Coordinates of C-alpha atoms in Angstrom, one line a residue:
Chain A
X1 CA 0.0 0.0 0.0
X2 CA 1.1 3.4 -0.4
X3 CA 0.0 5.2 2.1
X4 CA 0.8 8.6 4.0
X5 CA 0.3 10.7 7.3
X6 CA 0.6 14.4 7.3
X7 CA 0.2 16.3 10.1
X8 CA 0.7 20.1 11.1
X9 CA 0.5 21.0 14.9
X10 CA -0.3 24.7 15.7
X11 CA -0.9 26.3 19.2
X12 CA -4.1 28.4 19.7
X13 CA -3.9 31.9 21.3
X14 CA -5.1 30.0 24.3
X15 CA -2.6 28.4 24.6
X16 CA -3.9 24.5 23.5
X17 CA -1.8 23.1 20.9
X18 CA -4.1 21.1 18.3
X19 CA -3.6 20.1 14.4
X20 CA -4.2 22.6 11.8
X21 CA -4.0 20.3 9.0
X22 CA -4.2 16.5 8.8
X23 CA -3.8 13.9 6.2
X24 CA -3.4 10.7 5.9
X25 CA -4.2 7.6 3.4
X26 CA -4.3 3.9 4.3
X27 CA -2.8 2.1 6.0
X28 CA -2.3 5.0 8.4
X29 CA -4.8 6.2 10.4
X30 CA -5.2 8.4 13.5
X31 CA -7.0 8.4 17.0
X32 CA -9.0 10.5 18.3
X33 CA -6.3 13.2 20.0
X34 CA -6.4 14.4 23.5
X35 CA -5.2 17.4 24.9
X36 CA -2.4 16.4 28.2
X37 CA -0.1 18.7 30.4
X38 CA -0.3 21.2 27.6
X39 CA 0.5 18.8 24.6
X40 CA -1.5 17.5 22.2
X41 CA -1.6 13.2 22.2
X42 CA -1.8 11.6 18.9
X43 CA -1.7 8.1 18.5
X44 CA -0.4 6.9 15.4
X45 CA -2.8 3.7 13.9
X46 CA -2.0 1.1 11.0
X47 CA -5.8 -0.8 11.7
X48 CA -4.0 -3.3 9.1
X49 CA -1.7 -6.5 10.5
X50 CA 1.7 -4.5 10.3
X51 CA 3.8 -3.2 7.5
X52 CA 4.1 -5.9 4.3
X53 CA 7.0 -5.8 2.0
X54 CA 5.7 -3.3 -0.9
X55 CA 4.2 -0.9 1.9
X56 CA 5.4 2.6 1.2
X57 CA 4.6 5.2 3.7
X58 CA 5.5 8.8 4.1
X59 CA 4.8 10.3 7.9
X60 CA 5.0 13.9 8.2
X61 CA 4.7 15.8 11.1
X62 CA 5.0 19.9 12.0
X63 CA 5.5 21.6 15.2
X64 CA 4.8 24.8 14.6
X65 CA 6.0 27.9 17.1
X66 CA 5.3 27.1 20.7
X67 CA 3.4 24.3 20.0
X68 CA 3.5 20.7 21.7
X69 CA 3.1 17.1 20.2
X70 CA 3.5 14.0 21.0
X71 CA 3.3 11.2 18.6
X72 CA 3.2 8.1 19.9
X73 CA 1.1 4.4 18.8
X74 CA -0.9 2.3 20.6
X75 CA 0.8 -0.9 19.9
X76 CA 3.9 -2.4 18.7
X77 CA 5.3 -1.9 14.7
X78 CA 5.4 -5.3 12.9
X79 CA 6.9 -5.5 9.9
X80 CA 6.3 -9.2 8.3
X81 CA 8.2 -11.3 6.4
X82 CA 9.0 -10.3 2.6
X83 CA 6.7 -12.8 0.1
X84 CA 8.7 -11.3 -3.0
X85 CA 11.7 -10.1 -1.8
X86 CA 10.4 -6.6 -1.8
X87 CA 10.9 -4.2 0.7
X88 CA 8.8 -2.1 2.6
X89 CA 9.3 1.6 3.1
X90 CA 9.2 4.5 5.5
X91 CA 10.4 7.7 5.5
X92 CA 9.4 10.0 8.6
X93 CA 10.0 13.5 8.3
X94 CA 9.6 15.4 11.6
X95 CA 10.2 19.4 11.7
X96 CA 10.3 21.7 15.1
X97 CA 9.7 25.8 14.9
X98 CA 11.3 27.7 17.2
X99 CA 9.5 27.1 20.9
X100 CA 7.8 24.0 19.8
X101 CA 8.1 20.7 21.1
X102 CA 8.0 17.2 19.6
X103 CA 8.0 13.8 21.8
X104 CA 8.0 10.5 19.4
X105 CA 7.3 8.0 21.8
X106 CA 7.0 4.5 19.6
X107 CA 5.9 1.0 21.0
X108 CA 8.7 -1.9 20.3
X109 CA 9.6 -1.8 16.4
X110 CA 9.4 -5.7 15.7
X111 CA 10.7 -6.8 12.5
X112 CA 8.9 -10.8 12.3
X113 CA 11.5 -13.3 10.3
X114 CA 12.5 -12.8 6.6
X115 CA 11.3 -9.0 7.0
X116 CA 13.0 -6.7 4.8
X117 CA 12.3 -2.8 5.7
X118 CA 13.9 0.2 4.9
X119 CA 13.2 3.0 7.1
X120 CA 14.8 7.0 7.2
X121 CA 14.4 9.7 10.0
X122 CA 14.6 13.5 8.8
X123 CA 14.3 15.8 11.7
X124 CA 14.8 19.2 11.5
X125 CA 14.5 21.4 14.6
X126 CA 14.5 25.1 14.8
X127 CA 17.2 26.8 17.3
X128 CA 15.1 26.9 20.1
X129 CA 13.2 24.0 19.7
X130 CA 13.0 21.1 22.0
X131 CA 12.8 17.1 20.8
X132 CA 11.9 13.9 22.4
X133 CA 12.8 11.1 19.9
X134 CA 12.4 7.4 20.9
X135 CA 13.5 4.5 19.4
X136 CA 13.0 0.8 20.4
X137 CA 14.2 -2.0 18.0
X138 CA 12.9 -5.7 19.2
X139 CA 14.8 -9.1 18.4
X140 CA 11.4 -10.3 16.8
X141 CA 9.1 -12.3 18.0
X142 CA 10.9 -14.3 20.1
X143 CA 8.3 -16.0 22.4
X144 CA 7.7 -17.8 18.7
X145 CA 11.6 -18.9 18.6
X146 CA 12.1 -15.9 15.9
X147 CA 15.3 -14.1 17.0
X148 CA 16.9 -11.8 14.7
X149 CA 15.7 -13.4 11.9
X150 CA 14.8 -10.7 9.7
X151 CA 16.4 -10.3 5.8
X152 CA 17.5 -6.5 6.3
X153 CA 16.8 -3.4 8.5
X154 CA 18.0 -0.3 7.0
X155 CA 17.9 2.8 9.0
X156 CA 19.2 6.0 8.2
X157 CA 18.5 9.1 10.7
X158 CA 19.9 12.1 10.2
X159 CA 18.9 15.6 12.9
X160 CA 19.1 18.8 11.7
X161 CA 19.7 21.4 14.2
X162 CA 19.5 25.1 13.2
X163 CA 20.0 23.9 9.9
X164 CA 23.7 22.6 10.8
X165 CA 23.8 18.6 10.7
X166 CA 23.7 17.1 14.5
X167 CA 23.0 13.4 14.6
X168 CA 23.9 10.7 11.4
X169 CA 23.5 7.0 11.6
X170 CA 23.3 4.6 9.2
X171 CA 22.3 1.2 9.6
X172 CA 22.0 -1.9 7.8
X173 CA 20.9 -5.0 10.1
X174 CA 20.4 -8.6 9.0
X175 CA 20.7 -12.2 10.6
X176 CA 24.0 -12.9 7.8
X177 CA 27.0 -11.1 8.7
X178 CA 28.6 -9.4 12.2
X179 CA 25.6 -6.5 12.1
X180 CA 24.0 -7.9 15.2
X181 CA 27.0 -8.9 17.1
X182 CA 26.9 -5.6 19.5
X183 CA 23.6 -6.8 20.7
X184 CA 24.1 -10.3 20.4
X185 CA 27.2 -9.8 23.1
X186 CA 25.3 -8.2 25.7
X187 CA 21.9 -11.0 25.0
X188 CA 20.9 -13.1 22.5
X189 CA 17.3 -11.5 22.9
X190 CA 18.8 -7.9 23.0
X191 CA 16.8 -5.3 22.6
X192 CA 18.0 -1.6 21.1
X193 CA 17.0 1.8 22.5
X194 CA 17.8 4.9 20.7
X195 CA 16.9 8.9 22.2
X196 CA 18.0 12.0 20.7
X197 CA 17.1 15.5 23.1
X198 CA 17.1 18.9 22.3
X199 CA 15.5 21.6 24.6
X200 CA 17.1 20.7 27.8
X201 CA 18.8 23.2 30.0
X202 CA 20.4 21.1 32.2
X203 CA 20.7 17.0 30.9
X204 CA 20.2 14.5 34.1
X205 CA 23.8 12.4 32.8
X206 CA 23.8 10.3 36.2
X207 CA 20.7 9.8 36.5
X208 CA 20.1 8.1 33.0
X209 CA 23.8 6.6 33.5
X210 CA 22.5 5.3 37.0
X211 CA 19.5 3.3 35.2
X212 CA 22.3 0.9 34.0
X213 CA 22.2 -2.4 35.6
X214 CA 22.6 -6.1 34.9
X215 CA 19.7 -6.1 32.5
X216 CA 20.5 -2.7 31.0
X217 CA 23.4 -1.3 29.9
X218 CA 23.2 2.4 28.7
X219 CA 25.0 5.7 27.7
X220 CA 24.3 9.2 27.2
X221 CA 26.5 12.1 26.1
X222 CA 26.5 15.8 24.1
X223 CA 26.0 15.7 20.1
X224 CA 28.3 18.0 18.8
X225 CA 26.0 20.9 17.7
X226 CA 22.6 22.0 18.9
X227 CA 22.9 21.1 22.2
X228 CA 21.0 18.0 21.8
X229 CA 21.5 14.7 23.4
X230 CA 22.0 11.1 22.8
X231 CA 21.2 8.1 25.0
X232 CA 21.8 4.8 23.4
X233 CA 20.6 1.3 25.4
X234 CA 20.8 -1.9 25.2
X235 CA 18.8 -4.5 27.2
X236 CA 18.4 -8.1 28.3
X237 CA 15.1 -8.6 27.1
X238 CA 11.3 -6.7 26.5
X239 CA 10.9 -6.3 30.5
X240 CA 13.9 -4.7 30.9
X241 CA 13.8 -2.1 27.5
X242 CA 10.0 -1.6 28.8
X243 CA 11.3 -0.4 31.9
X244 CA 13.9 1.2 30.4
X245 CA 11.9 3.8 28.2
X246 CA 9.5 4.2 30.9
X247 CA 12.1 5.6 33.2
X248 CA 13.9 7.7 30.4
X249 CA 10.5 9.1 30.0
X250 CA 9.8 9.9 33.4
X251 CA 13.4 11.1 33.7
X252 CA 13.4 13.6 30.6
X253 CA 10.1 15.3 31.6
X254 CA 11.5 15.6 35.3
X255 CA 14.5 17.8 34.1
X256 CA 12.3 20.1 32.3
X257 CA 10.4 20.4 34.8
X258 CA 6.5 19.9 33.1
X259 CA 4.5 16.7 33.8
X260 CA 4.7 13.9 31.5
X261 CA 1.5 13.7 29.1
X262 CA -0.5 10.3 29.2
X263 CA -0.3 8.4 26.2
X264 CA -3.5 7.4 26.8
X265 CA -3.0 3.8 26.3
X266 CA -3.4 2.2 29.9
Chain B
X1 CA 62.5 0.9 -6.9
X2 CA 61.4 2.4 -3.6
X3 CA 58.0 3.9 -4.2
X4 CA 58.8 7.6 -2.4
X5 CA 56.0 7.2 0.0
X6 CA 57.3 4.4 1.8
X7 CA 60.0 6.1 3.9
X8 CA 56.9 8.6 4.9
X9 CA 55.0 6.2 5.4
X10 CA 56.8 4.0 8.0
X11 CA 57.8 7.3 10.0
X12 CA 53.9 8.3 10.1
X13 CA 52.7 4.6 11.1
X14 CA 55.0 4.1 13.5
X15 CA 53.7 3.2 16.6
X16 CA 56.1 5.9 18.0
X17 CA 54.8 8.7 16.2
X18 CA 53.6 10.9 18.8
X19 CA 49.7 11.4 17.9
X20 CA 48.7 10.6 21.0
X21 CA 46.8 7.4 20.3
X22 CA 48.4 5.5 22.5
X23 CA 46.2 7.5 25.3
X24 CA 43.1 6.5 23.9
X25 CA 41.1 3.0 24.2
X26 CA 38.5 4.1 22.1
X27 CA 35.6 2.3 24.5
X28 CA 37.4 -1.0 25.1
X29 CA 38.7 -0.2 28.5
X30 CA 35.1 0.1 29.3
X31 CA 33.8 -3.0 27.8
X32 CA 36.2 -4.6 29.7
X33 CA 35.6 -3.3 33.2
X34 CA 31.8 -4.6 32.1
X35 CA 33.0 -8.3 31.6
X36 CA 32.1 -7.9 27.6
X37 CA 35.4 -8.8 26.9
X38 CA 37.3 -10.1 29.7
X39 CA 39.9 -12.4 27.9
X40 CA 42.7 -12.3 24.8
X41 CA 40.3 -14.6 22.9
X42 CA 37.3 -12.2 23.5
X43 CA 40.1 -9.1 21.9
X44 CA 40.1 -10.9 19.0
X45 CA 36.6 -12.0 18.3
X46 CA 35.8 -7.6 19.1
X47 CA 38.7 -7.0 16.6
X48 CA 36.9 -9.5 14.1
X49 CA 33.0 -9.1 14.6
X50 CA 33.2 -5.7 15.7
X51 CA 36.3 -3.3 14.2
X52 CA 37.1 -4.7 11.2
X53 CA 33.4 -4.5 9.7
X54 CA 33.4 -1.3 11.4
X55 CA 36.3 -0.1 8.9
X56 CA 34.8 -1.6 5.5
X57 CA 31.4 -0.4 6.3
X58 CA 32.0 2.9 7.3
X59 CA 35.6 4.7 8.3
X60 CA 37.7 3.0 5.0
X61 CA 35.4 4.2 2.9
X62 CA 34.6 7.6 4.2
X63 CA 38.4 7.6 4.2
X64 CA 38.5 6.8 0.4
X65 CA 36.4 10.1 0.0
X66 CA 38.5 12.2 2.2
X67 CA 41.8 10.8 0.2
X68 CA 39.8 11.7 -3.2
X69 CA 39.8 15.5 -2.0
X70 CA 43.1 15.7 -0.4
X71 CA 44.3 14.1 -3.9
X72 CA 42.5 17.1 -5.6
X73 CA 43.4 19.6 -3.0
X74 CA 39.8 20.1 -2.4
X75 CA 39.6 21.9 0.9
X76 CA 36.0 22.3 0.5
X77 CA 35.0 19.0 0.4
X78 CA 37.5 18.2 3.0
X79 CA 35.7 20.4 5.7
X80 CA 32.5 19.3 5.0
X81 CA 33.9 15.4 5.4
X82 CA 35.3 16.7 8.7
X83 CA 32.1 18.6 9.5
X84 CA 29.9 15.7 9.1
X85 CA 32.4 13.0 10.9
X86 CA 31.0 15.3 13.9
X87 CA 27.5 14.4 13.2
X88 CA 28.6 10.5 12.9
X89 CA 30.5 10.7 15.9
X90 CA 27.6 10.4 18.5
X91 CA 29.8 9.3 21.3
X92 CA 31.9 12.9 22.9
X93 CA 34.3 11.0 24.0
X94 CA 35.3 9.1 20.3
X95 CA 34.5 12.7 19.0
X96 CA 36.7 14.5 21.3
X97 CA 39.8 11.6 20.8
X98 CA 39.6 11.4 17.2
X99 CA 39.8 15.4 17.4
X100 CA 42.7 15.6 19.7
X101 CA 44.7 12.7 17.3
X102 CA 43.9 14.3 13.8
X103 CA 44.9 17.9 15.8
X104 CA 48.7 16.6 16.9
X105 CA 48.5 14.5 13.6
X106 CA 47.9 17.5 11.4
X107 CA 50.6 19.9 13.7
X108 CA 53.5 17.3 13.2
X109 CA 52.9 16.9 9.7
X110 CA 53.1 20.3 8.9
X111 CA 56.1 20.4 11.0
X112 CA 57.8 17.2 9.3
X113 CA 56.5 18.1 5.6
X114 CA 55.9 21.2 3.1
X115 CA 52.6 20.6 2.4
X116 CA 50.8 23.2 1.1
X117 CA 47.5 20.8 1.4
X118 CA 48.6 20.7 5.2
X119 CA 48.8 24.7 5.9
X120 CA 45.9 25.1 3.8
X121 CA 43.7 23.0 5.5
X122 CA 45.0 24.0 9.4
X123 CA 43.8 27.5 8.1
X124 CA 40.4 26.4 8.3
X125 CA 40.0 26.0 11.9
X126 CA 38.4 22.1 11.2
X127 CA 37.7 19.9 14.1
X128 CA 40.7 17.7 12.3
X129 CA 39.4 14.1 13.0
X130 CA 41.6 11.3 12.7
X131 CA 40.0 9.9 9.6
X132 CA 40.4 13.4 7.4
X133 CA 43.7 14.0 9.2
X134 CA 45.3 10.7 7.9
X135 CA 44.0 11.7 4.4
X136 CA 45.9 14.7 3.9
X137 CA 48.9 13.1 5.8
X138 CA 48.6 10.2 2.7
X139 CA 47.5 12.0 0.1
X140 CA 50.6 10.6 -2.0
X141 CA 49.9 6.7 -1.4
X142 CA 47.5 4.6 -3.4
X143 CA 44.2 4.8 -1.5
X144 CA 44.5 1.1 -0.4
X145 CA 47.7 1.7 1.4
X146 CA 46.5 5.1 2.6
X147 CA 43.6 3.0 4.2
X148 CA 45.3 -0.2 5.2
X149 CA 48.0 2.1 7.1
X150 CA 44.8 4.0 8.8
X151 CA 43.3 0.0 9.5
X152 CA 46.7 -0.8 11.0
X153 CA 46.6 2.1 13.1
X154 CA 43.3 1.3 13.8
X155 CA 43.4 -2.3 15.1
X156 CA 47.2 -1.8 16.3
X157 CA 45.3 1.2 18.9
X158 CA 43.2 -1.8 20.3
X159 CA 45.4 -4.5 20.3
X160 CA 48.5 -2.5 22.4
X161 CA 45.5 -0.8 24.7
X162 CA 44.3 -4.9 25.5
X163 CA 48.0 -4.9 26.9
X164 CA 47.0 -3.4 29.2
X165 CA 44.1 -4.2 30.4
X166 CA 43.7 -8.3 29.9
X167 CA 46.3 -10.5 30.5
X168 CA 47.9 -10.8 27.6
X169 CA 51.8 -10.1 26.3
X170 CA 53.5 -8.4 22.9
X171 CA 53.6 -11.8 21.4
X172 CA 49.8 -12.3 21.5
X173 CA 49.1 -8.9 20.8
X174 CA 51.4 -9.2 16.8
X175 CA 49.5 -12.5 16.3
X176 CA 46.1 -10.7 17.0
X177 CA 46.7 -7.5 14.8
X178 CA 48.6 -9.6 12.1
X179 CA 45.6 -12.1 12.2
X180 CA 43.1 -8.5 11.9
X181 CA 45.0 -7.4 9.1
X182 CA 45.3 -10.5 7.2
X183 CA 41.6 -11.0 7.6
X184 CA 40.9 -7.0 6.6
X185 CA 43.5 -7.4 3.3
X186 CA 41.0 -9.4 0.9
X187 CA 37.8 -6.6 1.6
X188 CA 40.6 -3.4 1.4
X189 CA 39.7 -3.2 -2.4
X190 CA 36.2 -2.9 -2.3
X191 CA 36.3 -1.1 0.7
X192 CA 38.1 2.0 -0.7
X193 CA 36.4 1.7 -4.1
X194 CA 34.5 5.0 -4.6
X195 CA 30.5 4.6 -5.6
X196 CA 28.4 7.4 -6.1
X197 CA 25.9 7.2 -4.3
X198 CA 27.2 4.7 -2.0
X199 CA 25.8 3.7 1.3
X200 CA 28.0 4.0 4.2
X201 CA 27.7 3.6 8.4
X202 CA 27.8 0.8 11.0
X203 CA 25.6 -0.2 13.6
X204 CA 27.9 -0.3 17.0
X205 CA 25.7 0.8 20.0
X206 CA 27.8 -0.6 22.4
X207 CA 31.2 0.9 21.6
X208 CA 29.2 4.2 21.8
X209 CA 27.3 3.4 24.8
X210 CA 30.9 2.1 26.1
X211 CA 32.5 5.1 24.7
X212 CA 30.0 7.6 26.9
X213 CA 30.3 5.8 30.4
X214 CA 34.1 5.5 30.4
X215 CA 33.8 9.5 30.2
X216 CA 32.6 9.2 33.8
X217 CA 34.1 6.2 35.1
X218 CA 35.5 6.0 38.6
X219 CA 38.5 4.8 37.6
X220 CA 40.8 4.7 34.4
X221 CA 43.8 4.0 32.5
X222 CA 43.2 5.7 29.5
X223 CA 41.5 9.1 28.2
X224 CA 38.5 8.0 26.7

């Protein structure tokens, strides 16, 4: 399916933030959004199974000035195994003005066995503006024995800051090869957390570093430009990167001192 | 005949060329103090499964481009190779090392050389990383060598910082970085072959995360 989401978050001379424009195409569809600790909630829905091999999906999202979203879903991403060797596609373009905030807060990204997905992050933040970006990359279904099994996960992020390049990765995963083996050595059911910040005054370093444990092992330090933030993780297992993003959460919204929004999920 | 690099080239590689490197562990004093690689055999499987398809995926062939421009005197290009190696480099601490090596790389150079590519470049005020530092430094060798002398320095950096933190002695340490490069020769090629459009990086979330802590460690032997 080719299929899009287009979004553009304004804020209200009251003060409520709320979405200006909105578009979107199968199989992406939104719920209802709800208004939380000044940001607007948006769950982000794909009603189908997950994400097949000749999906193609554009997600676009706006903060405008002063405005607050948060993105999040309702439910894990699956992408499913490839039935031609095609590969599915998603390109998420996230942009920031000036005073406005964005929080992408995802459920576990599970790629299922033979899954072949192509995925690139372009985030472009205003100076001034303040980011949340989560990441969570599952083994697979692995209560089904499926552990790193997919084909190919390519993942390309790049963060713009001020229009000056902060954050680059690029990614290719796949069961052949020595890709996996920096998760593999920690557990053979690893899971991978990924969080860029922007917006904070003062970062909480030992307190993220502190969340490190026999189960978790994590990191955090200063991008170069921008003053953002990255803190990279990886965990034992689901319970652990669960617990993990929970308290990250928690941990970011403590050090800028506003409440956390509910997802509105539990 | 003697190719006119070479005498350069031995004096630059040496492992008593003072860049500094020797200071660094680049994350693996961390990894060890976590029990990820607590033994001589664990070393080599890192140098293996983890540094070697590090440098064909990613730093041999960004090399490649950075050798292209120092070739064509390209300081443009250079910069923005050494601009964006600052947006790759998510980890401070690997940032901040491979600044400090490429800095006292770059300084001696100029010192030991004539190169117009050298002043040129220094003018710019760059962050200098390692990586766009060793380019310049090369310029005059085939790319290959130019980027199995940057692997050598590379692998050599974490086999003489295992030294000293597992037991193991020199002996074990050549067999392990001859064994790296032997196994690095064959992919060289292909690694340094430039494709437009080609698709570079490496997916090493531990090294960072490793790289981060050992900023903040209690204690240490080495500066990051």
């Amino acid at each position: 399916m080719i299929g899009h989401l287009k979004l553009v978050c304004s804020r209200r001379e009251d003060g409520v933030s709320y979405l200006r424009e909105q578009s979107f195409r199968a199989p992406m569809h939104l719920s209802k959004p709800h208004f939380d600790e000044g940001a607007l909630v948006v769950n982000l829905v794909n009603p189908t199974a997950g994400i097949f091999d000749d999906d193609d999906i554009a997600l676009e999202a706006t903060v405008e000035e002063d405005a607050r979203l948060v993105l999040t879903t309702p439910a894990s991403s699956r992408v499913f195994r490839s039935r031609k060797g095609d590969v599915a596609h998603v390109t998420q373009t996230l942009r920031v003005a000036a005073g406005g905030m964005l929080e992408y807060f995802p459920e576990p990204f599970i790629p299922h066995a033979g899954a072949r997905y192509h995925q690139k992050n372009d985030i472009h933040l205003a100076a001034g503006a303040s980011l949340l970006f989560f990441e969570w990359l599952a083994p697979g279904r692995v209560t089904s024995g499926e552990v790193f099994e997919f084909d190919e996960l390519q993942w390309d992020t790049d963060v713009w800051s001020g229009g000056v390049l902060a954050a680059r990765e690029r990614y290719t995963l796949s069961r052949v090869g020595d890709s996996l083996n920096s998760l593999r050595i920690v557990s053979e059911t690893a899971h991978y957390l990924g969080c860029f910040v922007f917006g904070l005054a003062t970062f909480p370093q030992a307190e993220v570093e502190a969340l490190t444990s026999e189960d978790v092992y994590i990191g955090c330090g200063p991008l170069a430009v921008g003053g953002g933030w990255t803190i990279k993780a990886v965990c034992r297992d689901a319970v652990a990167a669960r617990r993990t993003m929970k308290s990250l959460r928690e941990m970011l919204y403590a050090a800028m001192e506003k409440p956390a929004p509910t997802l509105g999920r539990y | 005949m003697l190719p006119e690099w070479l005498p350069w080239l031995l004096q630059v590689n040496d492992s008593q060329f003072p860049s500094g490197s020797y200071a660094h562990s680049m994350g693996l004093e961390e990894l060890v103090q976590r029990g990820l690689v607590p033994k001589p055999d664990h070393v080599e499987k890192f140098l293996h499964e983890q540094v070697i398809p590090s440098l064909c995926a990613f730093e041999l062939p960004f090399l490649a481009q950075a050798h292209a421009a120092a070739v064509a005197h390209d300081i443009a290009e250079l910069r923005r190779l050494d601009d964006e190696l600052d947006a790759w480099k998510l980890a401070a601490e690997l940032r901040q090392a491979s600044r400090q090596i490429g800095s006292r790389r770059l300084t001696l150079t100029r010192k030991l050389e004539d190169s117009t590519l050298a002043a040129d470049y220094a003018a710019t005020d760059a962050p200098c990383h390692h990586l766009i530092v060793c380019a310049i430094e090369l310029k005059s060798l085939p790319v290959a060598a130019a980027a199995c002398a940057y692997a050598q320095q590379t692998v050599s950096g974490y086999a003489t910082s295992a030294m000293k933190l597992v037991r193991m002695g020199q002996e074990r340490c050549q067999l392990m970085v001859r064994g790296a490069i032997a196994a690095l020769a064959p992919k060289l090629e292909t690694a340094v072959e430039l494709v437009p459009e080609r698709r570079i990086g490496w997916f090493n979330p531990l090294l960072e995360i490793a790289s981060m802590r050992h900023a903040r460690a209690h204690e240490r032997l080495f500066i990051s």
